[in-house]
Short mmCIF file of C-alpha atoms in Angstrom, two decimals:
data_model
loop_
_atom_site.label_atom_id
_atom_site.label_comp_id
_atom_site.label_asym_id
_atom_site.label_seq_id
_atom_site.Cartn_x
_atom_site.Cartn_y
_atom_site.Cartn_z
CA ARG A 1 83.56 101.38 116.09
CA ARG A 2 85.36 101.04 119.41
CA ILE A 3 89.12 101.01 119.66
CA SER A 4 90.37 97.69 120.91
CA THR A 5 92.86 98.13 123.73
CA LYS A 6 93.93 94.48 123.84
CA ARG A 7 96.76 94.90 121.32
CA CYS A 8 97.49 98.60 121.85
CA THR A 9 100.41 100.27 123.51
CA PRO A 10 100.52 101.60 127.08
CA LEU A 11 99.76 105.08 125.73
CA LEU A 12 96.44 103.80 124.54
CA GLN A 13 95.78 101.37 127.37
CA SER A 14 95.77 104.00 130.12
CA ASN A 15 93.34 106.29 128.36
CA SER A 16 92.65 105.15 124.82
CA LYS A 17 90.65 108.20 123.76
CA LYS A 18 93.20 110.71 125.09
CA GLY A 19 96.11 108.78 123.60
CA ALA A 20 94.42 108.42 120.22
CA ASN A 21 93.46 112.10 120.18
CA GLN A 22 97.04 113.06 120.93
CA LEU A 23 98.24 111.04 117.95
CA TYR A 24 95.52 112.58 115.76
CA GLN A 25 96.65 116.07 116.82
CA LEU A 26 100.26 115.18 116.06
CA SER A 27 99.36 113.88 112.62
CA ALA A 28 97.18 116.95 111.93
CA SER A 29 100.05 119.25 112.87
CA GLN A 30 102.32 117.35 110.49
CA LYS A 31 99.77 117.59 107.69
CA ASP A 32 99.39 121.34 108.29
CA LEU A 33 103.15 121.80 108.05
CA LEU A 34 103.26 119.70 104.88
CA ASP A 35 100.48 121.77 103.34
CA LEU A 36 102.12 125.04 104.38
CA THR A 37 105.53 124.11 102.99
CA SER A 38 104.28 122.57 99.75
CA THR A 39 101.66 125.06 98.59
CA ASN A 40 103.28 128.39 99.41
CA THR A 41 106.85 128.08 98.18
CA TYR A 42 106.10 129.56 94.76
CA ASN A 43 105.71 132.97 96.47
CA LEU A 44 109.11 132.83 98.16
CA LYS A 45 112.00 134.84 96.77
CA SER A 46 114.60 134.20 99.47
CA GLN A 47 116.70 131.14 98.64
CA ASN A 48 117.38 130.53 102.35
CA LEU A 49 113.68 130.49 103.18
CA LEU A 50 112.94 128.30 100.17
CA ASN A 51 115.66 125.85 101.26
CA LYS A 52 114.35 125.81 104.83
CA SER A 53 110.80 125.23 103.63
CA SER A 54 111.94 122.34 101.43
CA THR A 55 113.91 120.81 104.31
CA VAL A 56 110.94 121.10 106.67
CA TYR A 57 108.74 119.43 104.06
CA ALA A 58 111.14 116.51 103.54
CA VAL A 59 111.69 115.92 107.26
CA VAL A 60 108.03 116.24 108.28
CA ALA A 61 106.89 114.02 105.37
CA SER A 62 109.17 111.27 106.66
CA GLN A 63 107.95 111.82 110.22
CA ASN A 64 104.33 111.71 109.09
CA ASN A 65 104.94 108.38 107.38
CA GLU A 66 106.39 107.04 110.62
CA ILE A 67 103.47 108.26 112.76
CA THR A 68 100.96 106.96 110.20
CA SER A 69 102.68 103.56 110.33
CA TYR A 70 102.61 103.59 114.11
CA MET A 71 98.91 104.47 114.13
CA THR A 72 98.11 101.73 111.61
CA LYS A 73 100.06 99.18 113.64
CA HIS A 74 97.99 100.12 116.69
CA HIS A 75 94.65 100.08 114.89
CA LEU A 76 94.28 103.83 114.52
CA GLY A 77 95.11 103.93 110.82
CA LYS A 78 91.70 104.83 109.41
CA ALA A 79 91.45 108.12 111.20
CA ALA A 80 91.27 110.75 108.46
CA LYS A 81 88.09 112.27 109.87
CA GLN A 82 89.54 112.54 113.37
CA ILE A 83 92.85 113.92 112.09
CA ASN A 84 91.09 116.47 109.87
CA SER A 85 89.10 117.72 112.86
CA TYR A 86 92.41 118.91 114.37
CA ARG A 87 93.68 120.59 111.18
CA ASN A 88 94.11 124.35 111.38
CA SER A 89 94.14 126.22 108.10
CA GLN A 90 93.70 129.75 109.44
CA TYR A 91 97.20 130.55 108.20
CA LYS A 92 95.93 130.43 104.61
CA GLN A 93 94.00 133.67 105.00
CA VAL A 94 96.89 135.28 106.88
CA LEU A 95 99.25 134.42 104.00
CA LYS A 96 96.72 135.55 101.40
CA ASP A 97 96.45 138.93 103.15
CA ALA A 98 100.25 139.14 103.43
CA LEU A 99 100.62 138.48 99.70
CA SER A 100 98.25 141.37 98.94
CA SER A 101 100.13 143.72 101.23
CA GLY A 102 103.59 142.76 99.96
CA LYS A 103 104.71 141.18 103.24
CA PHE A 104 104.50 137.54 102.26
CA GLU A 105 108.01 136.38 103.11
CA ASP A 106 108.09 137.89 106.61
CA THR A 107 104.61 136.56 107.33
CA TYR A 108 105.43 133.13 105.92
CA LYS A 109 108.56 132.96 108.04
CA GLY A 110 106.53 133.81 111.16
CA VAL A 111 103.76 131.33 110.35
CA LEU A 112 106.30 128.57 109.66
CA ALA A 113 108.12 129.25 112.94
CA ASN A 114 104.82 129.26 114.82
CA ARG A 115 103.68 125.97 113.27
CA MET A 116 107.03 124.34 113.95
CA ASP A 117 106.85 125.46 117.61
CA GLU A 118 103.33 124.04 117.92
CA TYR A 119 104.49 120.77 116.39
CA LYS A 120 107.48 120.56 118.75
CA THR A 121 105.14 121.14 121.70
CA LEU A 122 102.91 118.27 120.54
CA LEU A 123 105.93 115.99 120.10
CA ASN A 124 107.08 116.85 123.62
CA ALA A 125 103.62 116.27 125.11
CA THR A 126 103.25 112.92 123.33
CA TYR A 127 106.70 111.83 124.50
CA ALA A 128 105.89 112.81 128.10
CA SER A 129 102.53 111.04 128.16
CA THR A 130 103.54 107.64 126.82
CA SER A 131 105.39 104.71 128.30
CA ASP A 132 105.59 102.98 124.91
CA THR A 133 109.27 102.75 123.97
CA SER A 134 108.59 102.81 120.24
CA LEU A 135 106.50 105.98 120.43
CA LYS A 136 109.04 107.58 122.77
CA ASN A 137 111.78 106.86 120.22
CA ILE A 138 109.72 108.24 117.34
CA THR A 139 108.79 111.46 119.13
CA SER A 140 112.28 111.96 120.56
CA ASN A 141 113.91 111.54 117.15
CA ASP A 142 111.34 113.78 115.49
CA PHE A 143 111.87 116.45 118.15
CA SER A 144 115.65 116.32 117.65
CA GLN A 145 115.35 116.57 113.87
CA LEU A 146 113.00 119.54 114.12
CA SER A 147 115.27 121.24 116.65
CA LEU A 148 118.18 120.99 114.20
CA ILE A 149 116.12 122.61 111.46
CA MET A 150 114.97 125.39 113.78
CA ASP A 151 118.46 126.02 115.17
CA ASP A 152 119.92 126.12 111.68
CA SER A 153 117.64 128.98 110.67
CA GLN A 154 118.28 131.32 113.58
#
């Protein structure tokens, strides 16, 4: 099925495949963060790290809903296969190994910081590549929210 560019935003009009792929990557990064922060918290002992993980989950879940809505509005809503192709679950083995070696919390903290940095980079790239005001607002707000979470933890 071809993506119709008649009712799509300028991001998708200039290069529909590149624009769609960028949104798929963004959504995949969000889903990876949601998975990371929801399935690994039972191994955390530090209350600060547990709080940060919960905050990241709540913020990114809201952001994912917003991006999913945006994609649906612009006829990219049924994209699970494309989004899943950008998912990166290599961290699961890293965390499994860290749990065995007794270094879970430090490793988790590093993986979370890395994933948040990657997500911020994707938000920045999406913002820079679009002329669509709505998408600029979404990515700008998401970037600001994530920056506050990251600044709070350092």
